[in-house]
């Protein structure tokens, strides 16, 4: 860019095209602010910008997250009369996809007179950036029905596959896969990698492996995506084997690859292998450990109950511990019932001003697991006084391409009466089979009966009941939850899988649980 700028300075009377080239160049690099400066210089020089100039300038604002500058540019676009340019308006949509401005992105979309596939793709991108994944899939569905003028292209498929992965929408993802094959996009490496990721995120490793094996020329993203799939689903040994196979083929693992293979060791309790890989990463591959790698090793040690070693590692790290590191230790303290160290971890989060409502819930769980109800009450009062509100548990399940959402004690679903009747019936059958509610999951010091009632209608139980109600016998039930599943719901799913002869797959915030014949793939190591 410096050389380009020197050459530009030699032009006696630079045109708008010359300015556009420079603004575009800055918008693609790490000095987007210079692109805005160039845009202003152009106007001061008396060169009237065209829609392309404004589009590149808006891209600079989007890259910088400079919403105020973007708003000024939008006003200038209206003054200059460029609001009919579709490319410029889609760039403005991308700017307004920033958190808190999504409604403005929709308003700009509505003002675009001629919408093409690119316009619709930007709308889907806006939805995914704001975690409105169901809405993103509805747009993809609409584009398919609308016809050739705005038919989904390869970019649309990529965005839709990402949304399917986030929702765990296996059936919809299968539809997108069929569309990919129909349009001959299946030989594109980014589409293949997205398909592997989508199937892995839906808990269907068989399909993920099938797509992965069909990739002729696997890049590092391909290998890393498949390793991450094994890691998320608790198949640590398979992840390590694939990591070694990757090296045999000549592919060089990068920092992301190591993050996932270390995560795989953590979720499977492979402490020795994880520590060796962490050392090899530095000595054999020359990859400098970053905060994510340290976080994986802290998680590895913490899950294994080696809390003192985890704490020592944190204190000796070459990088400053961030909130994720302390949160990982706090989660390990909950698993192994160590409230004192858990309180230290929360104190460090407070010092970083990074504490979240979920962190307090982890410490609450730790206190309740050891029966320290005085501390539970004290911490609850603190949360109430400081207006610390927890994120409600939310579970989703897909049926015939539509995603159904449930909250705890939910009564919003149109089939709520049938669902609750089914859940009560399931509860009776599971009790006959030996299921007993795990009241340690309850955070209140109440009687056993009240605890059981409180646990009975968690969101994932409602989703599982709907799955039993609405699908034929033998159908796999796939549930996605935004939080970590509790011990009681985990036990509930194990019994349901055996009594109803169903495979139940639950993806919580951290990993997958595959329940078959009364057992979970995690072997209760989670």
Short mmCIF file of C-alpha atoms in Angstrom, two decimals:
data_model
loop_
_atom_site.label_atom_id
_atom_site.label_comp_id
_atom_site.label_asym_id
_atom_site.label_seq_id
_atom_site.Cartn_x
_atom_site.Cartn_y
_atom_site.Cartn_z
CA UNK A 1 0.00 0.00 0.00
CA UNK A 2 2.89 2.38 0.72
CA UNK A 3 4.27 1.85 -2.79
CA UNK A 4 0.81 2.31 -4.30
CA UNK A 5 0.39 5.56 -2.37
CA UNK A 6 3.74 6.90 -3.67
CA UNK A 7 2.74 6.04 -7.22
CA UNK A 8 -0.67 7.66 -6.66
CA UNK A 9 1.07 10.88 -5.51
CA UNK A 10 2.76 11.15 -8.93
CA UNK A 11 -0.57 11.33 -10.78
CA UNK A 12 -1.27 15.01 -11.64
CA UNK A 13 -5.06 14.82 -11.49
CA UNK A 14 -6.18 11.50 -9.98
CA UNK A 15 -9.63 10.35 -11.02
CA UNK A 16 -12.33 8.74 -8.90
CA UNK A 17 -11.12 5.33 -10.14
CA UNK A 18 -7.62 6.00 -8.77
CA UNK A 19 -9.05 6.91 -5.38
CA UNK A 20 -11.31 3.86 -5.42
CA UNK A 21 -8.35 1.53 -5.93
CA UNK A 22 -6.61 2.89 -2.84
CA UNK A 23 -9.74 2.95 -0.67
CA UNK A 24 -10.45 -0.64 -1.67
CA UNK A 25 -6.88 -1.66 -0.84
CA UNK A 26 -7.11 -0.13 2.63
CA UNK A 27 -10.51 -1.77 3.21
CA UNK A 28 -8.90 -5.19 2.68
CA UNK A 29 -5.98 -4.69 5.08
CA UNK A 30 -5.31 -3.75 8.68
CA UNK A 31 -5.32 0.01 8.06
CA UNK A 32 -8.98 0.57 7.23
CA UNK A 33 -8.87 4.00 8.90
CA UNK A 34 -6.57 5.18 6.11
CA UNK A 35 -9.26 4.23 3.62
CA UNK A 36 -11.64 6.67 5.30
CA UNK A 37 -8.94 9.34 5.28
CA UNK A 38 -8.49 8.77 1.54
CA UNK A 39 -12.26 9.06 1.01
CA UNK A 40 -12.28 12.41 2.81
CA UNK A 41 -9.22 13.58 0.84
CA UNK A 42 -11.04 12.73 -2.38
CA UNK A 43 -14.02 14.89 -1.43
CA UNK A 44 -11.79 17.75 -0.29
CA UNK A 45 -9.96 17.57 -3.64
CA UNK A 46 -13.27 18.12 -5.41
CA UNK A 47 -13.50 14.62 -6.83
CA UNK A 48 -17.11 13.49 -6.58
CA UNK A 49 -17.36 9.90 -5.27
CA UNK A 50 -19.36 7.28 -7.11
CA UNK A 51 -21.28 4.42 -5.43
CA UNK A 52 -18.18 2.21 -5.58
CA UNK A 53 -16.20 4.81 -3.57
CA UNK A 54 -18.88 4.90 -0.88
CA UNK A 55 -19.12 1.10 -0.85
CA UNK A 56 -15.39 0.70 -0.12
CA UNK A 57 -15.55 3.46 2.50
CA UNK A 58 -18.45 1.71 4.25
CA UNK A 59 -16.40 -1.52 4.20
CA UNK A 60 -13.64 0.37 6.02
CA UNK A 61 -16.14 1.41 8.70
CA UNK A 62 -17.46 -2.15 9.01
CA UNK A 63 -13.93 -3.52 9.41
CA UNK A 64 -13.17 -0.95 12.11
CA UNK A 65 -16.54 -1.39 13.81
CA UNK A 66 -16.93 2.38 13.38
CA UNK A 67 -20.71 2.66 13.37
CA UNK A 68 -20.76 6.45 13.81
CA UNK A 69 -18.60 6.88 10.70
CA UNK A 70 -20.88 4.48 8.86
CA UNK A 71 -23.93 6.51 9.82
CA UNK A 72 -22.30 9.66 8.41
CA UNK A 73 -21.48 7.81 5.20
CA UNK A 74 -25.08 6.56 4.95
CA UNK A 75 -26.29 10.14 5.22
CA UNK A 76 -23.80 11.18 2.52
CA UNK A 77 -25.07 8.35 0.28
CA UNK A 78 -28.59 9.77 0.53
CA UNK A 79 -27.37 13.32 -0.21
CA UNK A 80 -25.36 12.09 -3.21
CA UNK A 81 -28.38 10.17 -4.53
CA UNK A 82 -26.68 6.76 -4.56
CA UNK A 83 -29.35 4.90 -2.60
CA UNK A 84 -30.49 3.01 -5.70
CA UNK A 85 -27.15 1.22 -6.08
CA UNK A 86 -27.74 -2.37 -4.88
CA UNK A 87 -24.07 -3.16 -4.19
CA UNK A 88 -23.67 -0.08 -2.02
CA UNK A 89 -26.86 -0.83 -0.10
CA UNK A 90 -25.81 -4.43 0.58
CA UNK A 91 -22.52 -3.09 1.96
CA UNK A 92 -24.53 -0.85 4.29
CA UNK A 93 -26.52 -3.91 5.37
CA UNK A 94 -23.27 -5.61 6.32
CA UNK A 95 -22.30 -2.56 8.40
CA UNK A 96 -25.64 -2.63 10.23
CA UNK A 97 -25.24 -6.33 11.01
CA UNK A 98 -23.18 -5.17 14.00
CA UNK A 99 -24.83 -6.09 17.34
CA UNK A 100 -27.76 -3.89 18.22
CA UNK A 101 -28.36 -2.53 14.71
CA UNK A 102 -29.93 -5.54 13.01
CA UNK A 103 -33.27 -3.78 12.52
CA UNK A 104 -31.47 -1.10 10.52
CA UNK A 105 -29.97 -3.80 8.27
CA UNK A 106 -33.49 -5.06 7.59
CA UNK A 107 -34.70 -1.54 6.79
CA UNK A 108 -31.90 -1.10 4.25
CA UNK A 109 -32.77 -4.49 2.74
CA UNK A 110 -36.41 -3.46 2.34
CA UNK A 111 -35.32 -0.30 0.52
CA UNK A 112 -33.36 -2.21 -2.13
CA UNK A 113 -35.56 -2.27 -5.23
CA UNK A 114 -33.83 -5.03 -7.20
CA UNK A 115 -32.66 -7.89 -5.00
CA UNK A 116 -30.31 -10.53 -6.36
CA UNK A 117 -28.63 -13.56 -4.77
CA UNK A 118 -25.87 -11.41 -3.27
CA UNK A 119 -28.45 -9.22 -1.53
CA UNK A 120 -30.18 -12.23 0.00
CA UNK A 121 -26.83 -13.70 1.02
CA UNK A 122 -25.99 -10.55 2.94
CA UNK A 123 -29.36 -10.78 4.70
CA UNK A 124 -28.61 -14.38 5.72
CA UNK A 125 -25.17 -13.26 6.90
CA UNK A 126 -26.81 -10.54 9.02
CA UNK A 127 -29.07 -13.17 10.60
CA UNK A 128 -26.18 -15.51 11.39
CA UNK A 129 -24.04 -12.72 12.84
CA UNK A 130 -26.92 -11.94 15.20
CA UNK A 131 -27.44 -15.65 16.04
CA UNK A 132 -30.85 -15.73 14.35
CA UNK A 133 -30.10 -19.06 12.74
CA UNK A 134 -33.69 -20.24 12.27
CA UNK A 135 -34.50 -17.05 10.39
CA UNK A 136 -31.41 -17.56 8.22
CA UNK A 137 -32.67 -21.00 7.20
CA UNK A 138 -36.10 -19.58 6.42
CA UNK A 139 -34.46 -17.15 3.98
CA UNK A 140 -32.58 -20.04 2.32
CA UNK A 141 -35.87 -21.92 2.01
CA UNK A 142 -37.53 -18.85 0.47
CA UNK A 143 -34.70 -18.41 -2.04
CA UNK A 144 -35.14 -22.00 -3.20
CA UNK A 145 -38.85 -21.49 -3.76
CA UNK A 146 -38.49 -18.06 -5.38
CA UNK A 147 -36.73 -19.29 -8.51
CA UNK A 148 -33.67 -18.60 -10.61
CA UNK A 149 -33.39 -14.82 -10.13
CA UNK A 150 -32.30 -15.20 -6.51
CA UNK A 151 -31.55 -18.92 -6.30
CA UNK A 152 -29.02 -19.95 -3.62
CA UNK A 153 -25.40 -20.10 -4.78
CA UNK A 154 -22.34 -21.64 -3.13
CA UNK A 155 -22.06 -18.74 -0.66
CA UNK A 156 -25.70 -19.20 0.35
CA UNK A 157 -25.03 -22.89 0.96
CA UNK A 158 -22.02 -22.08 3.14
CA UNK A 159 -24.08 -19.69 5.28
CA UNK A 160 -26.98 -22.15 5.52
CA UNK A 161 -24.67 -25.00 6.56
CA UNK A 162 -23.22 -22.80 9.32
CA UNK A 163 -26.74 -22.02 10.57
CA UNK A 164 -27.65 -25.73 10.49
CA UNK A 165 -24.57 -26.54 12.52
CA UNK A 166 -25.39 -23.96 15.19
CA UNK A 167 -28.99 -25.22 15.47
CA UNK A 168 -28.15 -28.90 15.16
CA UNK A 169 -30.67 -28.95 12.30
CA UNK A 170 -29.68 -32.28 10.73
CA UNK A 171 -32.68 -32.65 8.40
CA UNK A 172 -32.32 -29.13 6.99
CA UNK A 173 -28.58 -29.68 6.60
CA UNK A 174 -29.35 -32.84 4.64
CA UNK A 175 -31.58 -30.76 2.33
CA UNK A 176 -28.76 -28.26 1.78
CA UNK A 177 -26.38 -31.15 1.05
CA UNK A 178 -28.77 -32.44 -1.60
CA UNK A 179 -28.96 -28.96 -3.13
CA UNK A 180 -25.14 -28.79 -3.13
CA UNK A 181 -25.01 -32.05 -5.09
CA UNK A 182 -27.74 -30.89 -7.45
CA UNK A 183 -25.80 -27.71 -8.29
CA UNK A 184 -22.40 -29.49 -8.48
CA UNK A 185 -20.89 -27.49 -5.63
CA UNK A 186 -19.68 -30.67 -3.94
CA UNK A 187 -16.17 -30.50 -5.39
CA UNK A 188 -15.42 -27.14 -3.73
CA UNK A 189 -13.18 -27.57 -0.71
CA UNK A 190 -14.88 -24.87 1.39
CA UNK A 191 -18.29 -26.47 0.82
CA UNK A 192 -16.90 -29.90 1.72
CA UNK A 193 -15.33 -28.55 4.91
CA UNK A 194 -18.61 -26.84 5.81
CA UNK A 195 -20.50 -30.12 5.29
CA UNK A 196 -18.08 -31.99 7.56
CA UNK A 197 -18.50 -29.29 10.21
CA UNK A 198 -22.29 -29.27 9.89
CA UNK A 199 -22.67 -33.05 10.26
CA UNK A 200 -20.23 -33.10 13.17
CA UNK A 201 -22.13 -30.28 14.90
CA UNK A 202 -25.35 -32.25 14.43
CA UNK A 203 -23.75 -35.26 16.12
CA UNK A 204 -23.75 -37.38 12.95
CA UNK A 205 -20.12 -38.43 12.70
CA UNK A 206 -20.90 -41.18 10.20
CA UNK A 207 -21.94 -38.59 7.59
CA UNK A 208 -19.10 -36.26 8.57
CA UNK A 209 -16.56 -39.06 8.02
CA UNK A 210 -18.25 -40.01 4.75
CA UNK A 211 -17.92 -36.48 3.35
CA UNK A 212 -14.38 -36.15 4.73
CA UNK A 213 -13.21 -39.34 3.02
CA UNK A 214 -14.60 -38.13 -0.31
CA UNK A 215 -12.45 -34.96 -0.25
CA UNK A 216 -9.71 -35.54 -2.84
CA UNK A 217 -7.29 -32.84 -1.73
CA UNK A 218 -7.64 -32.22 1.99
CA UNK A 219 -6.24 -28.96 3.32
CA UNK A 220 -5.38 -28.18 6.93
CA UNK A 221 -8.94 -26.90 7.48
CA UNK A 222 -10.33 -30.26 6.34
CA UNK A 223 -8.20 -32.22 8.80
CA UNK A 224 -8.82 -29.77 11.63
CA UNK A 225 -12.58 -29.78 11.05
CA UNK A 226 -12.76 -33.57 11.23
CA UNK A 227 -10.53 -33.64 14.33
CA UNK A 228 -12.83 -31.05 15.94
CA UNK A 229 -15.80 -33.30 15.14
CA UNK A 230 -14.20 -36.19 17.01
CA UNK A 231 -13.29 -33.84 19.87
CA UNK A 232 -16.81 -32.43 20.26
CA UNK A 233 -18.26 -35.92 20.29
CA UNK A 234 -15.85 -37.22 22.92
CA UNK A 235 -13.87 -39.52 20.62
CA UNK A 236 -10.42 -38.53 21.78
CA UNK A 237 -8.57 -41.62 20.56
CA UNK A 238 -9.98 -41.24 17.03
CA UNK A 239 -8.99 -37.55 17.05
CA UNK A 240 -5.39 -38.43 17.96
CA UNK A 241 -5.26 -41.19 15.32
CA UNK A 242 -6.50 -38.75 12.67
CA UNK A 243 -3.93 -36.19 13.85
CA UNK A 244 -1.15 -38.74 13.22
CA UNK A 245 -2.65 -39.68 9.84
CA UNK A 246 -2.66 -36.00 8.93
CA UNK A 247 1.09 -35.80 9.50
CA UNK A 248 1.72 -38.94 7.42
CA UNK A 249 0.01 -37.27 4.43
CA UNK A 250 2.33 -34.30 4.71
CA UNK A 251 -0.22 -31.79 6.02
CA UNK A 252 1.26 -29.55 8.70
CA UNK A 253 -1.00 -28.92 11.72
CA UNK A 254 -1.52 -25.30 12.71
CA UNK A 255 -2.48 -23.71 16.01
CA UNK A 256 -6.19 -24.47 15.44
CA UNK A 257 -5.41 -28.15 14.86
CA UNK A 258 -3.60 -28.34 18.19
CA UNK A 259 -6.43 -26.55 19.96
CA UNK A 260 -8.86 -29.24 18.86
CA UNK A 261 -6.62 -32.26 19.43
CA UNK A 262 -5.86 -30.99 22.95
CA UNK A 263 -9.59 -30.45 23.49
CA UNK A 264 -10.19 -34.04 22.35
CA UNK A 265 -7.73 -35.30 24.96
CA UNK A 266 -9.47 -33.19 27.60
CA UNK A 267 -12.97 -34.52 26.89
CA UNK A 268 -11.75 -38.12 26.87
CA UNK A 269 -9.49 -38.00 29.93
CA UNK A 270 -6.32 -38.70 27.92
CA UNK A 271 -4.07 -36.76 30.26
CA UNK A 272 -0.73 -38.33 29.28
CA UNK A 273 -1.38 -37.96 25.54
CA UNK A 274 -2.53 -34.40 25.98
CA UNK A 275 0.57 -33.33 27.89
CA UNK A 276 2.84 -35.01 25.32
CA UNK A 277 1.06 -33.28 22.43
CA UNK A 278 1.34 -29.95 24.23
CA UNK A 279 5.11 -30.43 24.54
CA UNK A 280 5.44 -31.63 20.92
CA UNK A 281 3.54 -28.59 19.74
CA UNK A 282 6.35 -26.38 21.00
CA UNK A 283 9.42 -28.55 20.36
CA UNK A 284 8.54 -30.51 17.22
CA UNK A 285 6.21 -28.18 15.35
CA UNK A 286 7.38 -24.79 16.57
CA UNK A 287 3.86 -23.64 17.43
CA UNK A 288 3.95 -21.08 20.24
CA UNK A 289 1.21 -21.89 22.78
CA UNK A 290 -1.57 -19.32 22.86
CA UNK A 291 -4.28 -18.75 25.43
CA UNK A 292 -6.53 -21.38 23.82
CA UNK A 293 -3.89 -24.10 24.10
CA UNK A 294 -3.27 -23.29 27.75
CA UNK A 295 -7.02 -23.32 28.31
CA UNK A 296 -7.26 -26.83 26.87
CA UNK A 297 -4.49 -28.11 29.15
CA UNK A 298 -6.05 -26.45 32.20
CA UNK A 299 -9.32 -28.16 31.23
CA UNK A 300 -7.46 -31.46 30.71
CA UNK A 301 -5.94 -31.34 34.19
CA UNK A 302 -9.06 -29.93 35.84
CA UNK A 303 -11.41 -32.59 34.47
CA UNK A 304 -9.00 -35.27 35.67
CA UNK A 305 -9.15 -33.84 39.19
CA UNK A 306 -5.60 -32.49 39.10
CA UNK A 307 -6.75 -29.08 40.31
CA UNK A 308 -3.49 -28.13 41.99
CA UNK A 309 -1.52 -28.83 38.81
CA UNK A 310 -4.07 -26.85 36.79
CA UNK A 311 -3.68 -23.89 39.15
CA UNK A 312 0.13 -24.14 39.01
CA UNK A 313 0.01 -24.13 35.21
CA UNK A 314 -2.14 -21.00 35.22
CA UNK A 315 0.29 -19.20 37.51
CA UNK A 316 3.30 -20.21 35.35
CA UNK A 317 1.81 -19.43 31.92
CA UNK A 318 3.83 -17.33 29.50
CA UNK A 319 0.71 -15.35 28.63
CA UNK A 320 -1.59 -13.54 31.01
CA UNK A 321 -4.56 -15.71 32.06
CA UNK A 322 -7.83 -14.48 30.60
CA UNK A 323 -11.39 -14.97 31.74
CA UNK A 324 -11.74 -18.27 29.85
CA UNK A 325 -8.81 -19.80 31.76
CA UNK A 326 -10.27 -18.90 35.16
CA UNK A 327 -13.76 -19.97 34.04
CA UNK A 328 -12.35 -23.35 33.00
CA UNK A 329 -10.79 -23.82 36.44
CA UNK A 330 -14.06 -22.77 38.08
CA UNK A 331 -15.94 -25.41 36.07
CA UNK A 332 -13.44 -28.06 37.18
CA UNK A 333 -13.98 -27.00 40.79
CA UNK A 334 -17.69 -27.63 40.35
CA UNK A 335 -17.07 -31.11 38.97
CA UNK A 336 -14.74 -32.09 41.80
CA UNK A 337 -16.54 -30.17 44.58
CA UNK A 338 -13.75 -27.75 45.50
CA UNK A 339 -15.53 -24.52 46.57
CA UNK A 340 -12.44 -22.82 48.05
CA UNK A 341 -10.47 -22.89 44.81
CA UNK A 342 -13.66 -22.11 42.91
CA UNK A 343 -14.07 -18.92 44.95
CA UNK A 344 -10.48 -17.94 44.07
CA UNK A 345 -11.22 -18.45 40.37
CA UNK A 346 -14.31 -16.25 40.61
CA UNK A 347 -12.29 -13.58 42.43
CA UNK A 348 -9.83 -13.52 39.53
CA UNK A 349 -12.74 -13.14 37.09
CA UNK A 350 -14.01 -10.22 39.17
CA UNK A 351 -10.56 -8.60 39.05
CA UNK A 352 -10.64 -8.88 35.25
CA UNK A 353 -14.17 -7.42 35.29
CA UNK A 354 -15.16 -10.41 33.18
CA UNK A 355 -17.46 -12.28 35.51
CA UNK A 356 -20.73 -13.51 34.02
CA UNK A 357 -23.97 -14.76 35.53
CA UNK A 358 -22.96 -18.31 34.57
CA UNK A 359 -19.82 -18.03 36.69
CA UNK A 360 -21.89 -17.36 39.79
CA UNK A 361 -24.09 -20.31 38.89
CA UNK A 362 -21.01 -22.54 38.71
CA UNK A 363 -19.98 -21.48 42.19
CA UNK A 364 -23.57 -21.92 43.40
CA UNK A 365 -23.51 -25.46 42.03
CA UNK A 366 -20.22 -26.09 43.80
CA UNK A 367 -21.57 -24.90 47.15
CA UNK A 368 -24.80 -26.86 46.76
CA UNK A 369 -22.91 -30.04 45.81
CA UNK A 370 -21.18 -29.99 49.21
CA UNK A 371 -24.36 -28.94 51.03
CA UNK A 372 -23.12 -25.49 52.01
CA UNK A 373 -26.56 -23.86 51.88
CA UNK A 374 -25.42 -20.85 53.87
CA UNK A 375 -23.02 -19.90 51.07
CA UNK A 376 -25.71 -20.63 48.47
CA UNK A 377 -28.09 -18.22 50.20
CA UNK A 378 -25.37 -15.60 50.61
CA UNK A 379 -24.36 -15.78 46.95
CA UNK A 380 -27.98 -15.68 45.80
CA UNK A 381 -28.56 -12.50 47.82
CA UNK A 382 -25.44 -10.96 46.27
CA UNK A 383 -26.69 -11.80 42.77
CA UNK A 384 -30.12 -10.33 43.54
CA UNK A 385 -28.72 -7.08 44.98
CA UNK A 386 -26.37 -6.66 42.00
CA UNK A 387 -29.11 -7.62 39.51
CA UNK A 388 -27.08 -10.50 38.11
CA UNK A 389 -29.51 -12.40 35.91
CA UNK A 390 -28.75 -15.87 34.59
CA UNK A 391 -29.32 -17.04 31.04
CA UNK A 392 -32.40 -19.28 30.93
CA UNK A 393 -31.86 -22.83 29.71
CA UNK A 394 -33.10 -23.27 26.15
CA UNK A 395 -33.27 -26.52 24.17
CA UNK A 396 -34.16 -27.01 20.52
CA UNK A 397 -35.19 -30.03 18.49
CA UNK A 398 -35.76 -30.20 14.73
CA UNK A 399 -38.75 -31.90 13.15
CA UNK A 400 -39.31 -31.95 9.38
CA UNK A 401 -37.04 -28.96 8.81
CA UNK A 402 -38.64 -26.83 11.55
CA UNK A 403 -36.80 -26.09 14.77
CA UNK A 404 -38.89 -26.25 17.97
CA UNK A 405 -37.65 -24.34 21.02
CA UNK A 406 -38.29 -25.07 24.71
CA UNK A 407 -37.52 -23.22 27.93
CA UNK A 408 -37.79 -24.62 31.44
CA UNK A 409 -41.47 -25.10 32.42
CA UNK A 410 -42.37 -23.94 28.89
CA UNK A 411 -46.06 -23.54 28.04
CA UNK A 412 -45.64 -21.72 24.70
CA UNK A 413 -45.62 -24.73 22.38
CA UNK A 414 -48.95 -25.37 20.60
CA UNK A 415 -48.80 -29.05 21.66
CA UNK A 416 -47.87 -28.30 25.26
CA UNK A 417 -50.62 -30.44 26.81
CA UNK A 418 -49.57 -33.50 24.82
CA UNK A 419 -45.91 -32.87 25.60
CA UNK A 420 -46.46 -32.65 29.35
CA UNK A 421 -48.62 -35.76 29.31
CA UNK A 422 -45.91 -37.60 27.40
CA UNK A 423 -43.21 -36.36 29.80
CA UNK A 424 -45.21 -37.57 32.79
CA UNK A 425 -45.69 -40.97 31.11
CA UNK A 426 -41.98 -41.19 30.33
CA UNK A 427 -41.20 -40.35 33.95
CA UNK A 428 -43.39 -43.22 35.16
CA UNK A 429 -41.77 -45.71 32.79
CA UNK A 430 -38.25 -44.60 33.72
CA UNK A 431 -38.99 -44.93 37.45
CA UNK A 432 -40.08 -48.52 36.86
CA UNK A 433 -36.72 -49.08 35.15
CA UNK A 434 -34.85 -47.66 38.17
CA UNK A 435 -34.44 -43.98 37.37
CA UNK A 436 -34.16 -41.74 40.45
CA UNK A 437 -33.97 -37.95 40.11
CA UNK A 438 -30.52 -36.56 40.93
CA UNK A 439 -31.51 -33.83 43.40
CA UNK A 440 -27.93 -32.56 43.70
CA UNK A 441 -28.70 -30.68 40.47
CA UNK A 442 -31.20 -28.56 42.42
CA UNK A 443 -29.82 -25.29 43.84
CA UNK A 444 -32.36 -24.75 46.61
CA UNK A 445 -32.31 -26.24 50.09
CA UNK A 446 -35.76 -27.79 49.83
CA UNK A 447 -37.22 -31.19 50.46
CA UNK A 448 -36.61 -34.13 48.15
CA UNK A 449 -40.13 -34.01 46.70
CA UNK A 450 -39.89 -30.31 45.85
CA UNK A 451 -36.47 -30.88 44.27
CA UNK A 452 -37.83 -33.63 42.04
CA UNK A 453 -40.69 -31.41 40.88
CA UNK A 454 -38.28 -28.55 40.15
CA UNK A 455 -36.10 -30.83 38.00
CA UNK A 456 -38.96 -32.48 36.14
CA UNK A 457 -39.54 -29.86 33.46
CA UNK A 458 -36.06 -28.80 32.37
CA UNK A 459 -35.93 -27.67 28.74
CA UNK A 460 -34.08 -30.72 27.41
CA UNK A 461 -36.62 -33.06 29.05
CA UNK A 462 -39.45 -31.20 27.30
CA UNK A 463 -37.55 -31.44 24.01
CA UNK A 464 -36.95 -35.18 24.48
CA UNK A 465 -40.62 -35.73 25.33
CA UNK A 466 -41.61 -33.88 22.16
CA UNK A 467 -39.20 -36.07 20.21
CA UNK A 468 -40.80 -39.25 21.57
CA UNK A 469 -44.27 -37.82 20.92
CA UNK A 470 -43.74 -36.51 17.39
CA UNK A 471 -41.44 -39.08 15.74
CA UNK A 472 -41.89 -42.79 14.91
CA UNK A 473 -40.43 -45.42 17.27
CA UNK A 474 -36.72 -45.96 16.75
CA UNK A 475 -36.08 -42.47 15.36
CA UNK A 476 -32.97 -40.73 16.68
CA UNK A 477 -33.78 -37.75 18.93
CA UNK A 478 -31.39 -34.80 18.50
CA UNK A 479 -31.49 -32.00 21.06
CA UNK A 480 -29.31 -28.89 21.27
CA UNK A 481 -29.01 -26.87 24.49
CA UNK A 482 -27.46 -23.45 25.07
CA UNK A 483 -26.11 -24.36 28.53
CA UNK A 484 -24.37 -27.34 30.05
CA UNK A 485 -26.82 -30.17 30.68
CA UNK A 486 -27.34 -31.05 34.34
CA UNK A 487 -26.56 -34.41 35.96
CA UNK A 488 -30.24 -35.29 36.36
CA UNK A 489 -31.09 -34.67 32.69
CA UNK A 490 -28.02 -36.68 31.72
CA UNK A 491 -29.27 -39.64 33.77
CA UNK A 492 -32.80 -39.13 32.42
CA UNK A 493 -31.53 -39.39 28.84
CA UNK A 494 -29.60 -42.57 29.61
CA UNK A 495 -32.68 -44.31 30.95
CA UNK A 496 -34.88 -43.00 28.12
CA UNK A 497 -32.51 -44.39 25.50
CA UNK A 498 -32.80 -47.88 27.02
CA UNK A 499 -36.49 -47.94 27.94
CA UNK A 500 -37.71 -46.46 24.64
CA UNK A 501 -35.00 -48.03 22.46
CA UNK A 502 -34.01 -44.65 21.07
CA UNK A 503 -30.67 -43.08 20.31
CA UNK A 504 -30.65 -39.68 22.01
CA UNK A 505 -28.04 -37.09 21.02
CA UNK A 506 -27.75 -33.99 23.20
CA UNK A 507 -25.38 -31.18 22.28
CA UNK A 508 -24.85 -28.86 25.21
CA UNK A 509 -22.64 -25.78 25.39
CA UNK A 510 -19.44 -27.81 25.58
CA UNK A 511 -19.87 -31.15 23.83
CA UNK A 512 -22.05 -33.95 22.52
CA UNK A 513 -23.60 -36.79 24.50
CA UNK A 514 -24.67 -39.87 22.52
CA UNK A 515 -27.05 -42.04 24.55
CA UNK A 516 -27.58 -45.64 23.46
CA UNK A 517 -29.03 -48.55 25.44
CA UNK A 518 -28.67 -46.75 28.77
CA UNK A 519 -25.09 -45.59 28.26
CA UNK A 520 -23.54 -42.29 27.22
CA UNK A 521 -20.58 -41.87 24.88
CA UNK A 522 -18.89 -39.66 27.50
CA UNK A 523 -18.75 -42.61 29.94
CA UNK A 524 -19.90 -40.08 32.56
CA UNK A 525 -16.60 -38.20 32.15
CA UNK A 526 -17.83 -34.70 31.55
#
